XYZ file of C-alpha atoms in Angstrom:
515
model
C 49.852 18.345 92.053
C 50.752 18.212 95.679
C 54.328 17.133 94.996
C 54.822 19.884 92.507
C 53.469 22.420 94.777
C 55.626 21.305 97.627
C 58.721 21.256 95.404
C 58.135 24.825 94.293
C 57.600 25.850 97.812
C 60.964 24.417 98.591
C 62.717 26.236 95.820
C 61.698 29.786 96.823
C 63.280 29.923 100.159
C 66.452 28.213 98.635
C 66.796 31.101 96.117
C 66.233 33.730 98.728
C 68.915 32.139 100.944
C 71.346 32.139 97.843
C 70.622 35.875 97.316
C 71.289 36.689 100.924
C 74.628 34.831 100.974
C 75.584 36.631 97.706
C 74.857 40.007 99.389
C 76.659 39.105 102.520
C 79.621 38.074 100.489
C 79.631 41.345 98.498
C 79.375 43.338 101.747
C 82.325 41.464 103.221
C 84.337 42.047 100.119
C 83.549 45.704 100.138
C 84.416 46.089 103.833
C 87.811 44.419 103.215
C 88.358 46.725 100.256
C 87.478 49.803 102.411
C 89.714 48.472 105.148
C 92.719 47.883 102.867
C 92.150 51.295 101.218
C 92.132 52.890 104.709
C 95.213 51.268 105.803
C 96.975 52.468 102.577
C 95.783 55.964 103.250
C 97.270 55.876 106.696
C 100.499 54.468 105.448
C 100.767 57.148 102.740
C 100.028 59.983 105.216
C 101.751 63.424 104.852
C 103.935 62.817 107.900
C 105.162 59.464 106.477
C 105.996 61.044 103.258
C 107.959 63.843 104.771
C 109.745 61.694 107.375
C 110.736 59.127 104.625
C 112.162 62.089 102.549
C 114.088 63.247 105.654
C 115.551 59.759 106.240
C 116.536 59.317 102.645
C 118.255 62.842 102.550
C 120.825 61.469 105.028
C 121.915 58.960 102.460
C 122.160 61.445 99.753
C 124.176 63.620 101.999
C 126.580 60.739 102.846
C 127.115 59.972 99.003
C 127.598 63.787 98.296
C 130.321 63.854 100.950
C 132.228 61.099 99.150
C 132.901 63.391 96.169
C 132.483 66.948 97.715
C 133.875 68.634 94.633
C 131.123 67.316 92.330
C 127.914 69.405 92.109
C 124.665 67.868 93.349
C 121.972 67.906 90.774
C 118.178 67.134 91.253
C 116.235 65.424 88.528
C 112.917 67.184 88.452
C 110.677 67.055 90.052
C 110.967 64.110 92.536
C 114.605 64.551 93.136
C 114.312 68.160 94.386
C 112.897 67.019 97.687
C 115.985 65.022 98.885
C 118.456 67.845 99.689
C 118.312 71.428 100.842
C 121.202 72.322 98.593
C 121.292 71.670 94.935
C 123.677 73.357 92.653
C 121.497 72.612 89.514
C 118.541 70.735 88.224
C 117.876 68.519 85.220
C 114.834 66.774 83.660
C 114.941 63.196 82.540
C 111.595 61.490 82.200
C 111.217 57.757 83.042
C 108.769 57.380 80.262
C 111.640 57.991 77.737
C 113.184 54.714 79.128
C 110.149 52.589 79.403
C 110.253 49.418 77.444
C 108.490 49.608 73.963
C 108.713 53.389 74.423
C 112.360 54.058 74.163
C 113.253 57.538 72.805
C 115.715 60.384 72.880
C 113.874 63.636 73.527
C 115.249 66.864 71.757
C 112.968 68.954 73.871
C 114.789 67.784 77.025
C 118.393 67.882 75.850
C 119.865 68.848 79.255
C 122.968 70.271 77.583
C 123.519 72.444 80.693
C 124.058 69.269 82.705
C 126.861 68.123 80.245
C 128.459 71.625 80.451
C 128.416 71.511 84.179
C 129.843 67.938 84.458
C 132.509 69.046 81.995
C 133.442 72.081 84.074
C 133.409 70.175 87.334
C 134.723 66.865 86.290
C 131.451 65.135 86.859
C 128.143 65.450 88.909
C 125.866 63.457 91.250
C 122.237 63.219 90.036
C 119.559 62.416 92.638
C 116.232 60.822 92.001
C 114.030 58.132 93.671
C 111.363 55.471 92.722
C 108.505 53.777 94.345
C 108.725 50.319 95.801
C 109.613 47.420 93.564
C 112.658 48.873 91.784
C 115.954 50.126 93.021
C 116.237 52.867 90.395
C 113.727 54.789 88.296
C 113.763 54.142 84.478
C 115.099 57.575 84.127
C 118.336 56.453 85.685
C 118.426 52.860 84.405
C 117.976 53.772 80.688
C 117.001 57.446 79.852
C 120.373 59.029 81.253
C 122.308 56.191 79.782
C 120.766 56.751 76.341
C 121.305 60.492 76.668
C 125.055 60.112 77.526
C 125.678 57.534 74.744
C 123.957 59.753 72.129
C 125.885 62.865 73.248
C 129.254 60.961 73.248
C 128.462 59.758 69.609
C 127.706 63.220 68.479
C 130.807 64.596 70.037
C 132.939 61.740 68.480
C 131.518 62.655 65.058
C 132.309 66.329 65.609
C 135.856 65.416 66.672
C 136.231 63.180 63.596
C 135.138 65.976 61.400
C 137.630 68.284 63.001
C 140.381 65.744 62.614
C 139.767 65.339 58.976
C 139.809 69.084 58.506
C 143.276 69.178 60.309
C 144.571 66.504 57.958
C 143.544 68.473 55.015
C 145.630 71.285 56.258
C 142.713 73.855 56.713
C 143.276 76.324 59.394
C 141.123 75.506 62.402
C 139.133 77.889 64.580
C 141.014 78.827 67.768
C 138.413 77.105 69.868
C 138.983 73.802 68.092
C 142.815 74.178 68.400
C 142.608 74.520 72.136
C 140.420 71.436 72.611
C 141.898 69.009 75.043
C 140.412 66.188 73.169
C 142.458 67.083 70.004
C 145.700 68.086 71.759
C 147.179 65.416 74.000
C 143.868 64.120 75.105
C 141.308 61.688 73.569
C 141.520 61.101 69.830
C 138.323 60.418 67.929
C 138.967 56.770 67.663
C 139.558 56.600 71.470
C 136.346 58.414 72.406
C 134.052 55.913 74.163
C 130.711 55.634 72.579
C 129.656 52.363 74.175
C 126.126 52.157 75.542
C 126.627 51.666 79.325
C 123.690 50.212 81.135
C 123.182 48.740 84.499
C 123.515 44.880 84.895
C 119.745 44.471 85.599
C 118.703 45.673 82.004
C 118.460 42.578 79.900
C 120.636 42.123 76.930
C 117.713 41.831 74.558
C 116.626 45.408 75.578
C 120.187 46.677 75.231
C 120.207 45.246 71.672
C 117.011 47.160 70.921
C 118.374 50.337 72.188
C 121.615 49.945 70.156
C 119.701 49.731 66.957
C 118.182 53.296 67.476
C 121.566 55.010 68.607
C 122.452 56.079 65.043
C 118.978 57.491 64.436
C 118.965 59.490 67.721
C 122.455 60.793 67.084
C 121.379 62.092 63.778
C 118.345 63.599 65.465
C 120.488 65.492 67.971
C 122.736 66.829 65.108
C 119.850 67.997 63.067
C 118.281 69.930 65.945
C 121.181 72.304 65.742
C 122.457 71.716 69.222
C 125.797 73.352 69.986
C 127.891 70.184 69.812
C 131.198 72.301 69.171
C 130.920 74.003 72.370
C 130.063 70.901 74.150
C 133.047 69.124 72.671
C 135.420 71.843 73.569
C 134.040 71.594 77.260
C 134.294 67.803 77.705
C 137.809 66.508 77.814
C 136.465 62.996 78.396
C 133.333 60.988 77.442
C 130.304 60.909 79.819
C 129.503 57.633 81.478
C 126.902 56.841 84.216
C 127.461 55.079 87.535
C 124.611 53.705 89.746
C 124.476 53.935 93.503
C 121.452 52.887 95.796
C 121.120 52.368 99.527
C 121.932 48.658 98.843
C 125.253 49.536 97.089
C 128.360 48.434 99.008
C 131.062 51.083 99.170
C 134.429 50.601 100.801
C 135.084 54.061 102.262
C 138.901 53.587 102.264
C 138.931 52.725 98.537
C 136.714 55.548 97.192
C 138.291 56.717 93.989
C 138.854 60.351 93.158
C 136.542 61.515 90.387
C 139.357 62.707 88.176
C 141.213 59.366 88.323
C 138.636 57.925 85.855
C 139.128 58.033 82.053
C 135.646 59.422 81.882
C 133.416 62.030 83.171
C 131.197 60.322 85.897
C 127.441 60.776 86.172
C 126.829 59.418 89.545
C 123.229 58.398 89.555
C 121.884 58.200 93.187
C 118.585 56.534 93.819
C 117.467 57.759 97.417
C 114.892 55.131 97.744
C 115.332 52.497 100.517
C 113.396 49.378 101.609
C 109.659 49.693 102.722
C 109.202 48.931 106.468
C 107.656 50.076 109.641
C 109.993 52.268 111.752
C 109.605 53.585 115.318
C 110.891 56.458 117.316
C 110.720 57.215 121.118
C 107.347 58.741 120.748
C 105.522 57.038 117.839
C 105.887 54.813 114.921
C 105.710 55.657 111.282
C 105.752 53.765 107.971
C 108.636 54.392 105.505
C 107.458 55.177 101.846
C 110.104 54.501 99.099
C 110.111 57.310 96.586
C 107.934 59.507 98.721
C 108.871 62.742 96.799
C 107.208 61.412 93.607
C 103.792 62.634 92.574
C 103.882 65.516 95.014
C 100.411 66.831 93.960
C 98.810 63.816 95.707
C 100.253 64.369 99.081
C 102.054 67.765 99.684
C 99.218 69.921 100.220
C 100.840 72.892 98.650
C 104.203 72.336 100.435
C 107.172 72.799 98.290
C 110.697 71.374 98.772
C 112.028 74.904 99.717
C 109.351 75.205 102.326
C 109.882 71.677 103.780
C 113.666 72.424 104.262
C 113.086 75.683 105.796
C 110.879 74.136 108.403
C 112.101 70.427 108.452
C 112.923 70.074 112.068
C 109.692 71.510 113.070
C 107.788 69.189 110.719
C 109.635 65.993 111.785
C 109.444 66.725 115.553
C 105.682 67.608 115.197
C 104.721 63.980 114.644
C 101.807 62.470 112.712
C 99.174 64.146 114.780
C 100.280 67.774 114.327
C 102.031 67.483 110.894
C 98.885 68.317 108.754
C 98.076 71.489 110.724
C 101.613 72.685 110.784
C 101.984 72.229 106.999
C 98.723 74.178 106.432
C 100.110 77.060 108.484
C 103.377 77.054 106.632
C 101.719 77.146 103.251
C 99.312 79.798 104.226
C 102.009 81.974 105.625
C 104.079 81.649 102.410
C 100.951 82.540 100.280
C 100.305 85.699 102.452
C 104.040 86.611 102.271
C 103.874 86.564 98.350
C 100.426 88.071 98.221
C 101.628 91.132 100.171
C 104.164 91.733 97.545
C 101.813 91.676 94.710
C 102.756 88.300 93.421
C 100.360 85.795 92.245
C 99.737 83.311 95.137
C 96.506 81.368 95.052
C 94.956 79.538 98.121
C 95.690 75.820 98.111
C 92.506 73.987 98.920
C 92.811 70.714 100.910
C 90.473 67.992 99.587
C 89.416 64.974 101.226
C 88.996 61.610 99.417
C 90.443 61.217 95.969
C 92.934 63.856 94.925
C 92.241 64.741 91.266
C 95.341 65.937 89.575
C 93.332 67.735 86.908
C 91.712 70.047 89.442
C 94.730 70.837 91.475
C 95.849 74.485 92.223
C 99.508 75.195 91.615
C 101.535 75.686 94.640
C 102.767 79.101 95.859
C 106.401 78.204 94.962
C 105.441 77.148 91.443
C 103.374 80.398 90.999
C 106.095 82.590 92.393
C 108.615 81.123 89.965
C 106.182 81.596 87.098
C 105.449 85.090 88.020
C 109.170 85.980 88.422
C 110.029 84.443 85.061
C 107.394 86.504 83.301
C 107.491 89.714 85.341
C 109.797 91.658 82.843
C 108.014 90.752 79.701
C 104.467 89.474 80.338
C 103.341 90.266 83.909
C 100.316 88.386 85.022
C 97.439 90.603 86.046
C 94.104 89.515 87.432
C 90.877 91.147 86.388
C 89.039 89.585 89.359
C 85.411 88.363 88.652
C 84.081 90.855 86.293
C 84.635 88.742 83.125
C 82.716 85.889 81.404
C 84.030 83.487 84.105
C 82.082 85.178 86.725
C 83.531 83.365 89.890
C 86.780 82.600 88.145
C 89.704 85.133 87.423
C 91.200 86.197 84.190
C 94.946 86.566 83.950
C 96.160 88.895 81.397
C 99.567 88.433 79.783
C 100.926 91.848 79.939
C 99.718 94.135 76.922
C 99.179 91.239 74.576
C 95.485 91.270 74.731
C 95.545 87.591 75.696
C 94.044 86.178 78.918
C 93.888 82.755 80.529
C 91.253 81.361 82.670
C 89.230 78.164 83.476
C 86.416 77.220 81.174
C 83.378 79.404 81.904
C 80.335 77.547 83.373
C 77.885 79.966 81.810
C 76.363 79.244 78.553
C 76.490 82.979 77.549
C 79.636 84.951 77.379
C 79.794 88.472 78.644
C 79.660 91.390 76.140
C 83.021 92.613 77.191
C 84.810 89.563 75.635
C 85.842 89.932 72.107
C 86.570 86.264 71.333
C 87.216 82.840 73.162
C 89.429 80.050 72.339
C 87.991 76.991 74.285
C 90.435 74.207 74.720
C 88.324 72.202 77.081
C 87.619 68.678 75.765
C 84.195 68.330 77.538
C 82.532 71.802 77.839
C 79.409 73.380 76.528
C 79.819 75.762 73.753
C 79.394 79.517 74.648
C 76.901 81.760 72.653
C 78.283 84.749 70.792
C 76.766 87.170 68.437
C 79.330 86.272 65.870
C 80.145 82.658 65.018
C 83.695 83.684 64.111
C 84.295 85.072 67.611
C 84.316 81.426 69.219
C 86.431 78.507 68.507
C 86.109 75.200 70.346
C 89.116 72.920 70.199
C 88.416 69.705 72.220
C 92.140 69.024 73.200
C 92.682 65.979 75.244
C 95.257 65.701 77.969
C 98.457 63.942 77.104
C 97.462 60.771 79.069
C 94.475 60.300 76.787
C 95.867 61.531 73.508
C 99.564 62.673 73.531
C 99.253 64.126 69.906
C 95.820 65.984 70.463
C 97.625 69.302 71.347
C 99.993 69.208 68.362
C 97.096 68.436 66.009
C 95.198 71.461 67.071
C 97.927 74.147 67.610
C 97.896 75.443 63.978
C 94.093 76.073 64.259
C 94.554 77.805 67.520
C 97.362 80.056 66.250
C 95.443 80.951 63.101
C 92.397 81.852 65.138
C 94.483 84.039 67.476
C 96.223 85.594 64.654
C 92.979 86.613 62.934
C 91.573 88.314 65.979
C 94.708 89.805 67.743
C 95.931 91.354 64.370
C 92.847 93.742 64.393
C 93.154 94.529 68.162
C 90.562 92.059 69.575
C 90.907 90.617 73.134
C 91.387 86.891 73.124
C 90.394 84.584 76.094
C 92.143 81.131 76.131
C 90.494 78.630 78.506
C 90.677 74.969 79.469
C 89.178 72.869 82.219
C 91.230 74.444 85.050
C 93.055 77.364 83.305
C 96.361 75.861 84.232
C 97.303 73.119 81.815
C 96.294 72.949 78.084
C 95.352 76.811 77.928
C 98.950 77.600 79.173
C 100.515 75.540 76.398
C 98.300 77.019 73.812
C 99.053 80.619 75.131
C 102.823 79.856 74.990
C 102.509 78.724 71.351
C 100.645 81.840 70.534
C 103.276 83.984 72.111
C 106.214 82.286 70.452
C 104.530 82.566 67.043
C 102.857 86.031 67.133
C 104.975 88.080 69.558
C 108.627 89.213 70.098
C 110.492 89.018 73.354
C 109.043 92.399 74.427
C 105.484 91.481 73.921
C 105.161 93.288 70.651
C 102.959 91.834 67.925
C 104.944 90.655 64.974
C 104.004 91.682 61.414
C 105.612 88.590 59.881
C 104.304 85.495 61.612
C 106.238 82.262 62.031
C 104.646 79.408 60.161
C 102.420 77.013 62.216
C 104.124 73.981 60.939
C 107.449 75.225 62.297
C 105.840 75.486 65.814
C 104.376 72.030 65.644
C 107.902 70.624 64.769
C 109.263 72.550 67.648
C 106.563 71.170 70.077
C 107.551 67.603 69.054
């Protein structure tokens, strides 16, 4: 009995000691985690991002100087930060070039870029990427796929025109003056090869080539103006890749018109990550700093940055945040005094939730300008069902947008509500038919959720708008899903002047359009 008692008394302190060791190890692990996160936040500071962009812009300017006649084009949105002067923009997504997600998007045809390249003899496209890669997938594969598909569609068009000529049928004057048919490239000579950089493996290239025929047919079936494109392009399109590690002999730079193709010079502005110093302070270089601007820019837009670039760079890390806040607020007040929609940009500490962000003054200015003539945005203030949130009416369409109301009861001045929030409480209405809740997920959770629910949303809007009722469309922040749903309703139920259409476009057509 004594031995057992003494043995048990020995076990108790041992178990307590083990628990203390585990707690100490957990605390040490958490402290290391907190320290690493703190260091990462310091490295990814606002000043480091702006200084990195400024340094990379000098490389972009040097490459642009090698071919001064070629237009400089920014790939939205990251590329827009790397130069104060862009002649145009384009939109190629890296996700379209991701492995196992390869695709050709008919909603991002970028035909204006092909037209511009044809008119100027080529173009320089600017983008950047985070550390780990020299080029973003948008440049490595997406643009390469796009150029190849366009070349194949143009070749098919030229072949049809050539067959028509051989049959002796009179051609349209636009076709007869086509350089590709008269003394230029013949259809058989038109290069349709898939040109990829050397770091893309041959296995992935083979996979892409199996889809090219289907993607070419997809482009032709979407009724793109291939004829106009063919008449504008005297040579096939072909991408070239330049990064900060590319070796260029300045005395052997070829003229852009000396190639037997129209060059798409893809410039990745990203450099190597490293600690850099100046006379007054040190700073950490961030590759691809212009990416994901919502998480660091604090409402600053590329235009604002380049207007005040010297002030911001000279301010240093200690004064940069305050100076950016002053610049953003002055820009907001400037637009607000002119009656333009210009919300305040809150500065949040801790994690930056993209779903709760307020759009920048530059984005809101562009939006208000583009909709001013047809659907001016008007705020009703806080007298609606949203209480502390504003309603924004789209002209005289009887459609308004707002964030999801927090109250369980809707105000009596609201006729009907279309709630697109995936996680909100239902509102109370006297009539059940006056409220529709469509739990639409964000694209990162379910990319097809919006498409599946569009027809129900349009039918609900059609039912109530046709009898003169006022419709409120809301989502979690009033700036994401609700905007897409409103756009679908406007396209389907209204003409260009904001007048309600008597004959409504079928919902299934709109769903195909959105895909």
